[in-house]
Every structure is written in structure tokens, then in C-alpha cells.
mmCIF file of C-alpha atoms and ligand atoms in Angstrom:
data_model
loop_
_atom_site.group_PDB
_atom_site.id
_atom_site.type_symbol
_atom_site.label_atom_id
_atom_site.label_comp_id
_atom_site.label_asym_id
_atom_site.label_seq_id
_atom_site.Cartn_x
_atom_site.Cartn_y
_atom_site.Cartn_z
ATOM 1 C CA MET G 20 -22.008 30.407 -4.406
ATOM 2 C CA MET G 21 -22.571 28.313 -7.537
ATOM 3 C CA ARG G 22 -25.874 26.453 -7.305
ATOM 4 C CA LEU G 23 -26.878 23.301 -9.108
ATOM 5 C CA PRO G 24 -29.624 23.781 -11.666
ATOM 6 C CA ARG G 25 -32.837 21.789 -11.035
ATOM 7 C CA PHE G 26 -32.950 18.232 -12.332
ATOM 8 C CA GLN G 27 -34.869 15.011 -11.911
ATOM 9 C CA TYR G 28 -32.942 12.216 -10.166
ATOM 10 C CA TYR G 29 -33.228 8.455 -10.617
ATOM 11 C CA ALA G 30 -31.279 5.839 -8.692
ATOM 12 C CA PRO G 31 -31.897 2.509 -10.450
ATOM 13 C CA ARG G 32 -30.716 -0.777 -8.900
ATOM 14 C CA ASP G 33 -29.695 -2.600 -12.064
ATOM 15 C CA ILE G 34 -28.248 -1.926 -15.498
ATOM 16 C CA ALA G 35 -31.428 -2.859 -17.391
ATOM 17 C CA GLU G 36 -33.471 -0.320 -15.421
ATOM 18 C CA ALA G 37 -30.823 2.382 -15.890
ATOM 19 C CA ALA G 38 -30.648 1.699 -19.645
ATOM 20 C CA GLN G 39 -34.429 1.800 -19.869
ATOM 21 C CA ILE G 40 -34.640 5.184 -18.125
ATOM 22 C CA LEU G 41 -31.818 6.587 -20.286
ATOM 23 C CA ASN G 42 -33.621 5.393 -23.392
ATOM 24 C CA SER G 43 -36.947 6.904 -22.445
ATOM 25 C CA GLU G 44 -35.563 10.246 -21.176
ATOM 26 C CA GLY G 45 -33.632 10.870 -24.420
ATOM 27 C CA SER G 46 -30.843 13.392 -24.920
ATOM 28 C CA ASP G 47 -31.881 15.528 -21.918
ATOM 29 C CA ALA G 48 -30.655 12.792 -19.567
ATOM 30 C CA MET G 49 -27.135 11.929 -18.426
ATOM 31 C CA VAL G 50 -25.745 9.224 -16.205
ATOM 32 C CA VAL G 51 -23.783 10.213 -13.144
ATOM 33 C CA ALA G 52 -21.315 7.926 -11.382
ATOM 34 C CA GLY G 53 -19.066 9.598 -8.774
ATOM 35 C CA GLY G 54 -20.215 13.035 -9.945
ATOM 36 C CA THR G 55 -16.731 14.510 -9.400
ATOM 37 C CA ASP G 56 -16.668 16.003 -12.894
ATOM 38 C CA LEU G 57 -20.318 16.248 -13.892
ATOM 39 C CA ILE G 58 -21.613 17.994 -10.752
ATOM 40 C CA PRO G 59 -19.074 20.880 -10.915
ATOM 41 C CA ASN G 60 -19.789 21.128 -14.659
ATOM 42 C CA MET G 61 -23.499 21.457 -13.897
ATOM 43 C CA LYS G 62 -22.785 24.176 -11.355
ATOM 44 C CA ARG G 63 -20.846 26.054 -14.040
ATOM 45 C CA LYS G 64 -23.748 25.449 -16.489
ATOM 46 C CA GLN G 65 -21.432 23.659 -18.899
ATOM 47 C CA GLN G 66 -23.639 20.576 -18.848
ATOM 48 C CA MET G 67 -27.337 20.992 -18.048
ATOM 49 C CA PRO G 68 -29.104 17.601 -18.062
ATOM 50 C CA LYS G 69 -32.762 17.730 -17.040
ATOM 51 C CA THR G 70 -32.460 14.177 -15.711
ATOM 52 C CA LEU G 71 -29.630 12.450 -13.875
ATOM 53 C CA ILE G 72 -29.471 8.658 -13.684
ATOM 54 C CA ALA G 73 -27.192 7.645 -10.833
ATOM 55 C CA LEU G 74 -25.157 4.459 -11.239
ATOM 56 C CA ARG G 75 -23.857 4.169 -7.683
ATOM 57 C CA LYS G 76 -26.530 1.749 -6.478
ATOM 58 C CA ILE G 77 -25.889 -0.770 -9.260
ATOM 59 C CA ASP G 78 -23.804 -3.494 -7.614
ATOM 60 C CA SER G 79 -22.989 -5.332 -10.850
ATOM 61 C CA LEU G 80 -21.058 -2.274 -12.057
ATOM 62 C CA ARG G 81 -18.625 -2.697 -9.159
ATOM 63 C CA GLN G 82 -17.506 -6.235 -9.969
ATOM 64 C CA LEU G 83 -13.952 -7.120 -10.807
ATOM 65 C CA THR G 84 -13.397 -10.587 -12.240
ATOM 66 C CA ASN G 85 -10.130 -12.161 -12.966
ATOM 67 C CA GLY G 86 -10.030 -14.784 -15.723
ATOM 68 C CA SER G 87 -7.483 -14.896 -18.542
ATOM 69 C CA GLY G 88 -7.548 -11.080 -18.407
ATOM 70 C CA LEU G 89 -9.402 -8.682 -16.141
ATOM 71 C CA ASN G 90 -13.028 -7.554 -16.346
ATOM 72 C CA MET G 91 -13.590 -4.316 -14.454
ATOM 73 C CA GLY G 92 -17.051 -2.913 -13.787
ATOM 74 C CA ALA G 93 -17.353 0.733 -14.849
ATOM 75 C CA GLY G 94 -18.613 1.663 -11.381
ATOM 76 C CA LEU G 95 -15.418 0.627 -9.578
ATOM 77 C CA SER G 96 -13.871 3.599 -7.857
ATOM 78 C CA LEU G 97 -10.339 4.630 -8.754
ATOM 79 C CA THR G 98 -9.337 3.849 -5.165
ATOM 80 C CA GLU G 99 -10.578 0.271 -5.656
ATOM 81 C CA LEU G 100 -8.380 -0.016 -8.756
ATOM 82 C CA VAL G 101 -5.377 1.393 -6.914
ATOM 83 C CA ARG G 102 -5.875 -1.084 -4.041
ATOM 84 C CA ASN G 103 -6.027 -4.087 -6.368
ATOM 85 C CA ASP G 104 -2.818 -6.164 -6.230
ATOM 86 C CA LYS G 105 -3.285 -7.740 -9.671
ATOM 87 C CA ILE G 106 -3.631 -4.340 -11.316
ATOM 88 C CA LYS G 107 -0.526 -3.118 -9.509
ATOM 89 C CA SER G 108 1.587 -6.109 -10.521
ATOM 90 C CA ASP G 109 0.243 -7.044 -13.990
ATOM 91 C CA TYR G 110 -1.113 -3.765 -15.366
ATOM 92 C CA ALA G 111 1.313 -1.292 -13.829
ATOM 93 C CA GLY G 112 0.537 1.465 -16.358
ATOM 94 C CA LEU G 113 -3.138 1.466 -15.373
ATOM 95 C CA TRP G 114 -2.231 1.405 -11.694
ATOM 96 C CA GLN G 115 0.133 4.370 -12.097
ATOM 97 C CA ALA G 116 -2.502 6.285 -14.074
ATOM 98 C CA ALA G 117 -5.304 5.672 -11.561
ATOM 99 C CA ALA G 118 -3.008 6.504 -8.638
ATOM 100 C CA GLN G 119 -2.265 9.914 -10.179
ATOM 101 C CA VAL G 120 -5.860 10.988 -10.779
ATOM 102 C CA ALA G 121 -6.854 13.986 -8.640
ATOM 103 C CA THR G 122 -6.752 13.467 -4.835
ATOM 104 C CA PRO G 123 -7.579 10.542 -2.478
ATOM 105 C CA HIS G 124 -11.059 11.983 -1.806
ATOM 106 C CA LEU G 125 -11.827 12.342 -5.497
ATOM 107 C CA ARG G 126 -10.470 8.855 -6.219
ATOM 108 C CA ASN G 127 -12.805 7.477 -3.529
ATOM 109 C CA MET G 128 -15.781 8.950 -5.387
ATOM 110 C CA GLY G 129 -14.564 8.984 -9.006
ATOM 111 C CA THR G 130 -15.123 5.857 -11.067
ATOM 112 C CA LEU G 131 -13.449 4.087 -13.944
ATOM 113 C CA GLY G 132 -16.465 4.716 -16.233
ATOM 114 C CA GLY G 133 -16.560 8.399 -15.322
ATOM 115 C CA ASN G 134 -12.845 8.716 -15.931
ATOM 116 C CA ILE G 135 -12.920 7.266 -19.435
ATOM 117 C CA CYS G 136 -16.012 9.361 -20.314
ATOM 118 C CA LEU G 137 -14.548 12.535 -18.776
ATOM 119 C CA ASP G 138 -15.448 15.769 -20.557
ATOM 120 C CA THR G 139 -12.686 17.391 -22.604
ATOM 121 C CA ARG G 140 -11.052 20.459 -21.066
ATOM 122 C CA CYS G 141 -10.005 23.935 -22.205
ATOM 123 C CA SER G 142 -9.000 27.084 -20.337
ATOM 124 C CA TYR G 143 -11.723 29.053 -22.185
ATOM 125 C CA TYR G 144 -14.380 26.495 -21.184
ATOM 126 C CA ASP G 145 -13.453 25.433 -17.633
ATOM 127 C CA GLN G 146 -14.732 28.708 -16.213
ATOM 128 C CA ASN G 147 -17.907 29.768 -14.494
ATOM 129 C CA TYR G 148 -20.955 30.875 -16.449
ATOM 130 C CA GLU G 149 -20.344 34.612 -16.019
ATOM 131 C CA TRP G 150 -16.723 34.336 -17.222
ATOM 132 C CA ARG G 151 -17.794 32.428 -20.321
ATOM 133 C CA LYS G 152 -20.664 34.843 -20.957
ATOM 134 C CA ALA G 153 -18.244 37.798 -20.777
ATOM 135 C CA ILE G 154 -16.331 36.433 -23.787
ATOM 136 C CA ASN G 155 -19.564 35.534 -25.586
ATOM 137 C CA TYR G 156 -19.048 31.844 -24.789
ATOM 138 C CA CYS G 157 -17.311 29.534 -27.273
ATOM 139 C CA MET G 158 -18.186 26.820 -29.777
ATOM 140 C CA LYS G 159 -18.234 24.032 -27.168
ATOM 141 C CA LYS G 160 -21.215 25.585 -25.392
ATOM 142 C CA GLU G 161 -23.570 28.359 -26.479
ATOM 143 C CA GLY G 162 -21.040 30.291 -28.621
ATOM 144 C CA GLU G 163 -19.821 30.146 -32.197
ATOM 145 C CA VAL G 164 -16.093 30.812 -32.129
ATOM 146 C CA CYS G 165 -13.192 28.735 -30.893
ATOM 147 C CA TRP G 166 -10.980 31.134 -28.914
ATOM 148 C CA VAL G 167 -7.998 28.799 -29.104
ATOM 149 C CA SER G 168 -7.995 28.961 -32.878
ATOM 150 C CA THR G 169 -10.561 31.370 -34.308
ATOM 151 C CA GLY G 170 -10.248 29.760 -37.746
ATOM 152 C CA SER G 171 -10.962 26.274 -36.436
ATOM 153 C CA LYS G 172 -14.195 24.618 -37.515
ATOM 154 C CA ARG G 173 -14.086 22.231 -34.604
ATOM 155 C CA CYS G 174 -13.504 22.479 -30.885
ATOM 156 C CA LEU G 175 -9.947 21.569 -29.868
ATOM 157 C CA ALA G 176 -10.644 20.921 -26.169
ATOM 158 C CA THR G 177 -8.244 18.414 -24.695
ATOM 159 C CA SER G 178 -8.848 14.832 -23.632
ATOM 160 C CA SER G 179 -7.665 14.877 -20.005
ATOM 161 C CA THR G 180 -8.445 11.428 -18.698
ATOM 162 C CA ASP G 181 -5.512 9.647 -17.090
ATOM 163 C CA THR G 182 -6.739 6.060 -17.282
ATOM 164 C CA ALA G 183 -7.801 6.017 -20.958
ATOM 165 C CA PRO G 184 -4.286 6.311 -22.487
ATOM 166 C CA ALA G 185 -3.023 3.618 -20.086
ATOM 167 C CA LEU G 186 -5.960 1.311 -20.833
ATOM 168 C CA ILE G 187 -5.615 1.792 -24.604
ATOM 169 C CA SER G 188 -1.906 0.960 -24.412
ATOM 170 C CA LEU G 189 -2.909 -2.277 -22.664
ATOM 171 C CA GLY G 190 -5.354 -3.183 -25.451
ATOM 172 C CA ALA G 191 -8.523 -2.627 -23.393
ATOM 173 C CA LYS G 192 -12.007 -3.122 -24.755
ATOM 174 C CA VAL G 193 -15.139 -1.506 -23.461
ATOM 175 C CA ARG G 194 -18.676 -2.914 -23.135
ATOM 176 C CA LEU G 195 -21.572 -0.571 -23.888
ATOM 177 C CA THR G 196 -25.106 -1.448 -22.882
ATOM 178 C CA SER G 197 -28.353 0.125 -24.053
ATOM 179 C CA ALA G 198 -31.990 -0.902 -23.591
ATOM 180 C CA ASP G 199 -31.897 -3.065 -26.713
ATOM 181 C CA GLU G 200 -28.275 -3.872 -27.433
ATOM 182 C CA GLU G 201 -24.926 -4.714 -25.934
ATOM 183 C CA ARG G 202 -21.714 -4.168 -27.865
ATOM 184 C CA GLU G 203 -18.003 -4.334 -27.294
ATOM 185 C CA LEU G 204 -15.383 -2.173 -28.942
ATOM 186 C CA LEU G 205 -11.727 -1.376 -28.534
ATOM 187 C CA LEU G 206 -11.429 1.476 -26.049
ATOM 188 C CA ALA G 207 -9.326 3.327 -28.654
ATOM 189 C CA ASP G 208 -12.406 3.340 -30.904
ATOM 190 C CA LEU G 209 -14.566 4.965 -28.219
ATOM 191 C CA TYR G 210 -12.861 8.291 -28.944
ATOM 192 C CA GLN G 211 -12.725 10.722 -31.834
ATOM 193 C CA ASP G 212 -10.739 13.909 -32.353
ATOM 194 C CA ASP G 213 -13.497 16.406 -31.631
ATOM 195 C CA GLY G 214 -13.619 18.416 -28.410
ATOM 196 C CA ILE G 215 -17.429 18.429 -28.386
ATOM 197 C CA ASP G 216 -18.352 14.965 -29.681
ATOM 198 C CA TYR G 217 -15.314 13.252 -28.239
ATOM 199 C CA LEU G 218 -17.047 9.916 -27.554
ATOM 200 C CA MET G 219 -18.438 7.421 -30.052
ATOM 201 C CA ARG G 220 -20.854 6.317 -27.305
ATOM 202 C CA ARG G 221 -24.469 6.546 -28.411
ATOM 203 C CA ALA G 222 -26.652 8.783 -26.219
ATOM 204 C CA ASN G 223 -28.601 5.791 -24.887
ATOM 205 C CA GLU G 224 -25.553 3.668 -24.019
ATOM 206 C CA ILE G 225 -23.963 3.108 -20.632
ATOM 207 C CA VAL G 226 -20.343 1.997 -20.287
ATOM 208 C CA THR G 227 -20.737 -1.107 -18.179
ATOM 209 C CA GLU G 228 -17.365 -2.833 -18.287
ATOM 210 C CA VAL G 229 -13.732 -2.375 -19.255
ATOM 211 C CA ILE G 230 -11.985 -5.561 -20.333
ATOM 212 C CA LEU G 231 -8.243 -6.053 -20.256
ATOM 213 C CA PRO G 232 -6.566 -8.908 -22.155
ATOM 214 C CA ASP G 233 -4.154 -11.284 -20.452
ATOM 215 C CA SER G 234 -1.010 -9.451 -19.377
ATOM 216 C CA ASN G 235 1.316 -12.291 -20.510
ATOM 217 C CA ASN G 236 4.783 -10.940 -21.400
ATOM 218 C CA TRP G 237 3.455 -7.366 -21.331
ATOM 219 C CA ARG G 238 5.019 -4.544 -19.355
ATOM 220 C CA SER G 239 3.459 -1.139 -19.046
ATOM 221 C CA THR G 240 4.036 2.283 -17.607
ATOM 222 C CA TYR G 241 2.319 5.696 -17.376
ATOM 223 C CA TRP G 242 3.966 9.086 -17.010
ATOM 224 C CA LYS G 243 2.098 12.292 -16.477
ATOM 225 C CA LEU G 244 3.127 15.936 -16.351
ATOM 226 C CA ARG G 245 0.915 18.367 -14.428
ATOM 227 C CA ARG G 246 1.212 21.944 -13.202
ATOM 228 C CA ARG G 247 0.760 21.151 -9.489
ATOM 229 C CA GLY G 248 2.725 18.210 -8.188
ATOM 230 C CA SER G 249 0.174 17.426 -5.468
ATOM 231 C CA PHE G 250 -2.788 16.923 -7.820
ATOM 232 C CA ASP G 251 -3.854 18.167 -11.206
ATOM 233 C CA PHE G 252 -5.138 17.175 -14.602
ATOM 234 C CA PRO G 253 -2.417 16.102 -17.051
ATOM 235 C CA VAL G 254 -0.957 18.685 -19.416
ATOM 236 C CA LEU G 255 0.633 15.791 -21.202
ATOM 237 C CA SER G 256 0.996 12.104 -20.536
ATOM 238 C CA VAL G 257 2.652 9.078 -22.066
ATOM 239 C CA ALA G 258 1.346 5.527 -21.681
ATOM 240 C CA ALA G 259 3.684 2.848 -22.972
ATOM 241 C CA ALA G 260 3.100 -0.897 -23.058
ATOM 242 C CA ALA G 261 4.998 -3.641 -24.822
ATOM 243 C CA SER G 262 5.152 -7.395 -25.011
ATOM 244 C CA MET G 263 8.734 -8.504 -24.740
ATOM 245 C CA ALA G 264 10.435 -11.593 -26.154
ATOM 246 C CA LYS G 265 12.847 -13.522 -23.920
ATOM 247 C CA ASP G 266 15.843 -11.776 -25.500
ATOM 248 C CA GLY G 267 14.374 -8.352 -24.578
ATOM 249 C CA SER G 268 13.244 -7.400 -28.077
ATOM 250 C CA ILE G 269 9.808 -5.917 -28.516
ATOM 251 C CA GLU G 270 7.164 -8.160 -30.071
ATOM 252 C CA GLN G 271 4.439 -5.519 -30.010
ATOM 253 C CA ALA G 272 4.292 -2.012 -28.546
ATOM 254 C CA ARG G 273 1.520 0.493 -27.954
ATOM 255 C CA ILE G 274 2.402 4.083 -27.129
ATOM 256 C CA VAL G 275 -0.487 6.450 -26.383
ATOM 257 C CA LEU G 276 -0.231 10.169 -25.618
ATOM 258 C CA GLY G 277 -2.720 11.910 -23.355
ATOM 259 C CA ALA G 278 -3.746 15.591 -23.078
ATOM 260 C CA VAL G 279 -2.324 16.675 -26.425
ATOM 261 C CA SER G 280 -5.422 16.211 -28.572
ATOM 262 C CA SER G 281 -9.188 15.813 -28.167
ATOM 263 C CA GLN G 282 -8.699 12.054 -27.949
ATOM 264 C CA PRO G 283 -5.971 9.818 -26.523
ATOM 265 C CA LEU G 284 -3.419 9.778 -29.341
ATOM 266 C CA VAL G 285 -2.336 6.321 -30.484
ATOM 267 C CA CYS G 286 1.195 6.572 -31.908
ATOM 268 C CA GLU G 287 1.072 3.852 -34.557
ATOM 269 C CA LYS G 288 4.291 5.050 -36.221
ATOM 270 C CA VAL G 289 6.176 4.691 -32.943
ATOM 271 C CA ASP G 290 4.668 1.236 -32.396
ATOM 272 C CA GLU G 291 5.830 0.147 -35.860
ATOM 273 C CA PHE G 292 9.283 1.621 -35.283
ATOM 274 C CA LEU G 293 9.714 -0.262 -31.994
ATOM 275 C CA GLN G 294 8.612 -3.665 -33.263
ATOM 276 C CA GLY G 295 11.441 -6.226 -33.226
ATOM 277 C CA LYS G 296 13.901 -3.814 -31.591
ATOM 278 C CA LYS G 297 15.571 -3.865 -28.183
ATOM 279 C CA LEU G 298 15.197 -0.730 -26.086
ATOM 280 C CA SER G 299 18.744 0.590 -26.515
ATOM 281 C CA ASP G 300 19.450 4.260 -25.729
ATOM 282 C CA GLU G 301 19.471 5.024 -29.474
ATOM 283 C CA VAL G 302 16.109 3.288 -30.055
ATOM 284 C CA ILE G 303 14.556 5.103 -27.096
ATOM 285 C CA GLU G 304 15.844 8.451 -28.377
ATOM 286 C CA GLU G 305 14.455 7.852 -31.868
ATOM 287 C CA ALA G 306 11.082 6.624 -30.565
ATOM 288 C CA SER G 307 10.745 9.611 -28.212
ATOM 289 C CA LEU G 308 11.488 12.068 -31.024
ATOM 290 C CA LEU G 309 8.767 10.353 -33.059
ATOM 291 C CA CYS G 310 6.311 10.846 -30.142
ATOM 292 C CA GLY G 311 7.173 14.553 -30.208
ATOM 293 C CA LYS G 312 6.345 14.675 -33.921
ATOM 294 C CA VAL G 313 2.941 13.010 -33.457
ATOM 295 C CA ALA G 314 1.772 15.291 -30.605
ATOM 296 C CA ARG G 315 -0.185 18.446 -31.415
ATOM 297 C CA PRO G 316 -0.639 20.389 -28.160
ATOM 298 C CA VAL G 317 -2.598 23.634 -28.537
ATOM 299 C CA LYS G 318 -2.929 26.746 -26.387
ATOM 300 C CA ASN G 319 -5.821 25.673 -24.183
ATOM 301 C CA THR G 320 -4.186 24.331 -21.072
ATOM 302 C CA ASP G 321 -1.318 25.131 -18.748
ATOM 303 C CA PHE G 322 2.158 25.603 -20.263
ATOM 304 C CA ASN G 323 3.210 26.835 -23.650
ATOM 305 C CA PRO G 324 2.336 24.362 -26.472
ATOM 306 C CA ALA G 325 5.846 24.480 -27.987
ATOM 307 C CA TRP G 326 7.334 23.659 -24.574
ATOM 308 C CA ARG G 327 4.812 20.831 -24.053
ATOM 309 C CA LYS G 328 5.772 19.402 -27.436
ATOM 310 C CA ARG G 329 9.423 19.361 -26.360
ATOM 311 C CA ALA G 330 8.523 18.002 -22.920
ATOM 312 C CA ILE G 331 6.770 15.040 -24.536
ATOM 313 C CA ILE G 332 10.099 13.871 -25.896
ATOM 314 C CA ARG G 333 11.597 13.854 -22.380
ATOM 315 C CA ILE G 334 8.586 12.180 -20.768
ATOM 316 C CA ALA G 335 8.436 9.543 -23.519
ATOM 317 C CA THR G 336 12.135 8.855 -22.894
ATOM 318 C CA TYR G 337 11.444 8.269 -19.195
ATOM 319 C CA ALA G 338 8.487 6.004 -20.001
ATOM 320 C CA LEU G 339 10.528 3.863 -22.397
ATOM 321 C CA GLN G 340 13.463 3.688 -19.976
ATOM 322 C CA GLU G 341 11.093 2.436 -17.282
ATOM 323 C CA LEU G 342 9.637 -0.082 -19.729
ATOM 324 C CA ARG G 343 13.202 -1.322 -20.302
ATOM 325 C CA GLY G 344 13.514 -1.931 -16.564
ATOM 326 C CA ASP G 345 15.598 1.088 -15.513
ATOM 327 C CA ASP G 346 15.170 2.425 -11.990
ATOM 328 C CA MET G 347 13.349 5.713 -12.598
ATOM 329 C CA SER G 348 12.530 6.568 -8.991
ATOM 330 C CA GLU G 349 14.573 9.779 -9.024
ATOM 331 C CA GLN G 350 12.778 11.151 -12.105
ATOM 332 C CA ARG G 351 9.425 9.940 -10.730
ATOM 333 C CA LEU G 352 9.994 11.865 -7.528
ATOM 334 C CA LYS G 353 10.816 14.991 -9.491
ATOM 335 C CA ILE G 354 7.797 14.761 -11.779
ATOM 336 C CA ALA G 355 5.067 12.916 -9.868
ATOM 337 C CA ARG G 356 6.310 13.940 -6.376
ATOM 338 C CA HIS G 357 6.083 10.317 -5.282
ATOM 339 C CA ILE G 358 7.483 6.961 -6.409
ATOM 340 C CA LEU G 359 4.935 4.934 -8.291
HETATM 341 C C1 FAD X 11 -10.027 19.039 -8.484
HETATM 342 C C2 FAD X 11 -10.193 17.937 -9.502
HETATM 343 C C3 FAD X 11 -9.057 17.337 -10.009
HETATM 344 C C4 FAD X 11 -9.183 16.319 -10.948
HETATM 345 N N1 FAD X 11 -8.038 15.738 -11.441
HETATM 346 C C5 FAD X 11 -8.129 14.750 -12.371
HETATM 347 C C6 FAD X 11 -6.957 14.153 -12.885
HETATM 348 O O1 FAD X 11 -5.832 14.472 -12.490
HETATM 349 N N2 FAD X 11 -7.101 13.206 -13.844
HETATM 350 C C7 FAD X 11 -8.318 12.808 -14.296
HETATM 351 O O2 FAD X 11 -8.367 11.911 -15.170
HETATM 352 N N3 FAD X 11 -9.454 13.336 -13.807
HETATM 353 C C8 FAD X 11 -9.394 14.291 -12.853
HETATM 354 N N4 FAD X 11 -10.539 14.857 -12.337
HETATM 355 C C9 FAD X 11 -11.828 14.494 -12.905
HETATM 356 C C10 FAD X 11 -12.616 13.383 -12.184
HETATM 357 O O3 FAD X 11 -12.517 13.500 -10.783
HETATM 358 C C11 FAD X 11 -12.173 11.970 -12.593
HETATM 359 O O4 FAD X 11 -11.961 11.922 -13.985
HETATM 360 C C12 FAD X 11 -13.176 10.916 -12.197
HETATM 361 O O5 FAD X 11 -12.676 9.642 -12.481
HETATM 362 C C13 FAD X 11 -14.523 11.054 -12.901
HETATM 363 O O6 FAD X 11 -15.335 9.961 -12.513
HETATM 364 P P1 FAD X 11 -16.798 10.171 -11.909
HETATM 365 O O7 FAD X 11 -17.319 8.822 -11.614
HETATM 366 O O8 FAD X 11 -16.793 11.142 -10.803
HETATM 367 O O9 FAD X 11 -17.517 10.796 -13.188
HETATM 368 P P2 FAD X 11 -18.854 11.664 -13.251
HETATM 369 O O10 FAD X 11 -18.567 13.057 -12.852
HETATM 370 O O11 FAD X 11 -19.960 10.952 -12.566
HETATM 371 O O12 FAD X 11 -19.118 11.590 -14.825
HETATM 372 C C14 FAD X 11 -18.211 12.125 -15.753
HETATM 373 C C15 FAD X 11 -18.781 11.928 -17.159
HETATM 374 O O13 FAD X 11 -18.835 10.536 -17.481
HETATM 375 C C16 FAD X 11 -20.162 10.113 -17.774
HETATM 376 N N5 FAD X 11 -20.257 8.771 -17.205
HETATM 377 C C17 FAD X 11 -19.940 8.381 -15.939
HETATM 378 N N6 FAD X 11 -20.063 7.040 -15.820
HETATM 379 C C18 FAD X 11 -20.506 6.591 -17.019
HETATM 380 C C19 FAD X 11 -20.843 5.306 -17.520
HETATM 381 N N7 FAD X 11 -20.702 4.202 -16.778
HETATM 382 N N8 FAD X 11 -21.278 5.207 -18.796
HETATM 383 C C20 FAD X 11 -21.402 6.310 -19.581
HETATM 384 N N9 FAD X 11 -21.071 7.551 -19.177
HETATM 385 C C21 FAD X 11 -20.627 7.680 -17.907
HETATM 386 C C22 FAD X 11 -21.065 11.154 -17.115
HETATM 387 O O14 FAD X 11 -22.312 11.217 -17.774
HETATM 388 C C23 FAD X 11 -20.227 12.405 -17.309
HETATM 389 O O15 FAD X 11 -20.362 12.874 -18.626
HETATM 390 C C24 FAD X 11 -10.449 15.871 -11.379
HETATM 391 C C25 FAD X 11 -11.605 16.483 -10.829
HETATM 392 C C26 FAD X 11 -11.475 17.501 -9.910
HETATM 393 C C27 FAD X 11 -12.712 18.116 -9.339
HETATM 394 S S1 SF4 X 12 -11.054 24.550 -27.888
HETATM 395 FE FE1 SF4 X 12 -12.193 26.345 -28.645
HETATM 396 S S2 SF4 X 12 -14.332 25.699 -28.863
HETATM 397 FE FE2 SF4 X 12 -13.252 24.166 -27.628
HETATM 398 S S3 SF4 X 12 -13.634 24.739 -25.522
HETATM 399 FE FE3 SF4 X 12 -11.724 25.730 -26.117
HETATM 400 S S4 SF4 X 12 -12.267 27.732 -26.911
HETATM 401 FE FE4 SF4 X 12 -14.120 26.505 -26.788
#
């Protein structure tokens, strides 16, 4: 049986108190929301905070307000997002992403904030302590070498969050709160391409809110490939969103790839290529090939990287066809095992 290491536990009732505790406890403290990722990681000794600051009792983190866009508290559970009619109708890509995270039980516990701050994953790292010790650990924790690429100077662990690519494609911002400051940044800028320091969040900051702009004229979609159809982390994903003119041409597009890099990969070249064009079969083919060129899957998750690179082209094609308005239920059933 894997036991949790000892830790001190706080359960503050408001954000200010939580931020204060985080500030005073320093880098030995971590916040915990649903605990669906952090608690197993602690049992495997991948993350060993001496102090846990629970966010579950902070009501203000569970608010969802609907103005010109949508303000979502970081403590909302993924189930609450999936049950929200506005998200389903106006931000379909986010809805599809949240609906495909893990299992119903985990979505009941897992939160939006925890999902966007999710630790990066790697088959040499997502193992118990003894397994990792047997290979002398790796650069991400306690070791020196990266087993995926022994020449690499940085960890290549994979960003595996489902909601972040969808949210970035929708132009989401994130609010970060510390004891002495509050700041807002584009969610895309929360990430960097480093499997260890994958977040630009400062150690004393809490993600308090995710803000979506008005969905006017925007359509969005999220496609995910995973090993097990019932539930699993993505081995690749494509989030696509676009604002469409009345004649069907694209005013602005944002295509974001998940699980092929240590951060959600914003495909600016594809976005530029799509601007002003209608989604004809030829345009979709060209854009999907471009997605395949941008992606850099490595050998640290299920499936061969070269195959995943090819599969991206197919999944991007499906995403863009759905964005065009095609009925993709047959392909959805094949890939996601249910119609989304
Ligand atoms: C079997 C299994 C399958 C899974 N499948 C998927 C999947 O398909 N897709 C997927 O995306 N995830 C998956 N997960 C991971 C996880 O369940 C979800 O990502 C979930 O949304 C995490 O949220 P949480 O609230 O439980 O996070 P926690 O475990 O509480 O925290 C995760 C990380 O985020 C930090 N954090 C949490 N909230 C905040 C905040 N407000 N501000 C700053 N930092 C914060 C924590 O410190 C920690 O580092 C799976 C997990 C399991 C066990
Ligand atoms: S990518 Fe390399 S350093 Fe990072 S977790 Fe995997 S083996 Fe470790």
C-alpha cells in the first residue's frame, strides 16, 4: 500500500487567508483543490509538500458569473462545468474537453484550477518511488538524466491537461492572486515549454479565476486521442476555435495542440494560414498538415511518436471539419466512444 507522507493541513475559508498562508509557508507549501492529481503524486513521492492548503472550503472560488463573457472560479468542479448550459452551447470546445477528463467520479472532485495547473506527465516519472529509484530517478525529480532523451538539458514531460488547450483556443485569461498582488494574464502565457517549471505561476500565487471573452461569432471544438476509450489522459489533442464572418470565412482562428509538448502548443502559423479563408476540404487538408509540422511528440507517453505525429493530422482534420459544421458523430463515436 502506498502511504501519504506526513504534512500539515490548512483549510482556509477565503482567498486572502489562503494567500496569506501560502506566502508565509514558502516553497514547502502547495495548494490542493480536488486532490485527484496531487494526492496520488504525493503517495508516489513525486511531490512532497510539507504543508497543504485546501481550497475546497472557499466559496468564492466556486462562482460562475455570466456577463459579456464568462468568469469561472478556479474551484468549480469539472462536473459543474459540464452541467452548465451556457458552456455547452457557447463554448463547446471547453465543454467537450471537460467532459472527456478522466471519469465521472474524478470530474466530481477535480477542479478547473487543478486541471490547468496539472503536473506534466512522462512514462519514466508516473511510476512509484521504488520503480523510479531502480532507474536512478530522472531529472524531473531527484535524478540528473532525462531518460526520454539523455542529451536533453531540460525535462520533456508532457502537458496533459484537457481544458487548457480548449481554453487557450477560446482566448481565456487567468487571474492569479497572492497576499500582496492580483494579476491577470492570457492563459497561454501561464505556460512555458519546460517539463519541470511548466507554469509561470509564482510560488505564492493561487489561480482564482478563469475568464472567457464573449463568444460572439465564435465556434469551437476539442478532439482528444487516448489509449483507453473509457477514460485516459490525452496522448494528443486538438482544440480549434474560430470567429466566422457571415459568408463562412474565418476572421480569426486559434488552433492549440495538447499532449505533444511540455505546454499547450499554440499553432500561430496555422492561425495565420486560416485567416480570411473558408473551410474548404483543401484548406482543411493544408491546415491539418501544418498542425502535423508544428507538433513535436516525444517517446514519453503511450503510442509511437512518429505515429502520434501522423495522427495529429487526422485529428486536426476532424476538428476543422466539425468547426465547419459537418456532422462528425461517427468519428466521435470511434475516437471518444461517445457523441459529444
Ligand atoms: C485515473 C486518472 C485519470 C485522469 N485523467 C485525466 C484526463 O483524462 N485529463 C486530464 O486533464 N486530467 C486527468 N486526470 C488528472 C486530474 O484528475 C484532473 O486534471 C483534475 O482536473 C485535477 O484537478 P484537482 O482539483 O483534483 O487538482 P489537484 O490534484 O488538487 O491539484 C493539481 C495541481 O494543481 C495545483 N492547483 C490546484 N488548484 C490550484 C489553484 N487554484 N491555484 C494554483 N494551483 C492549483 C495543485 O497545487 C497541484 O499542483 C486524471 C487523474 C486520474 C487519477
Ligand atoms: S521527460 Fe525526461 S526528465 Fe522529464 S520526466 Fe521524463 S524522463 Fe524525467
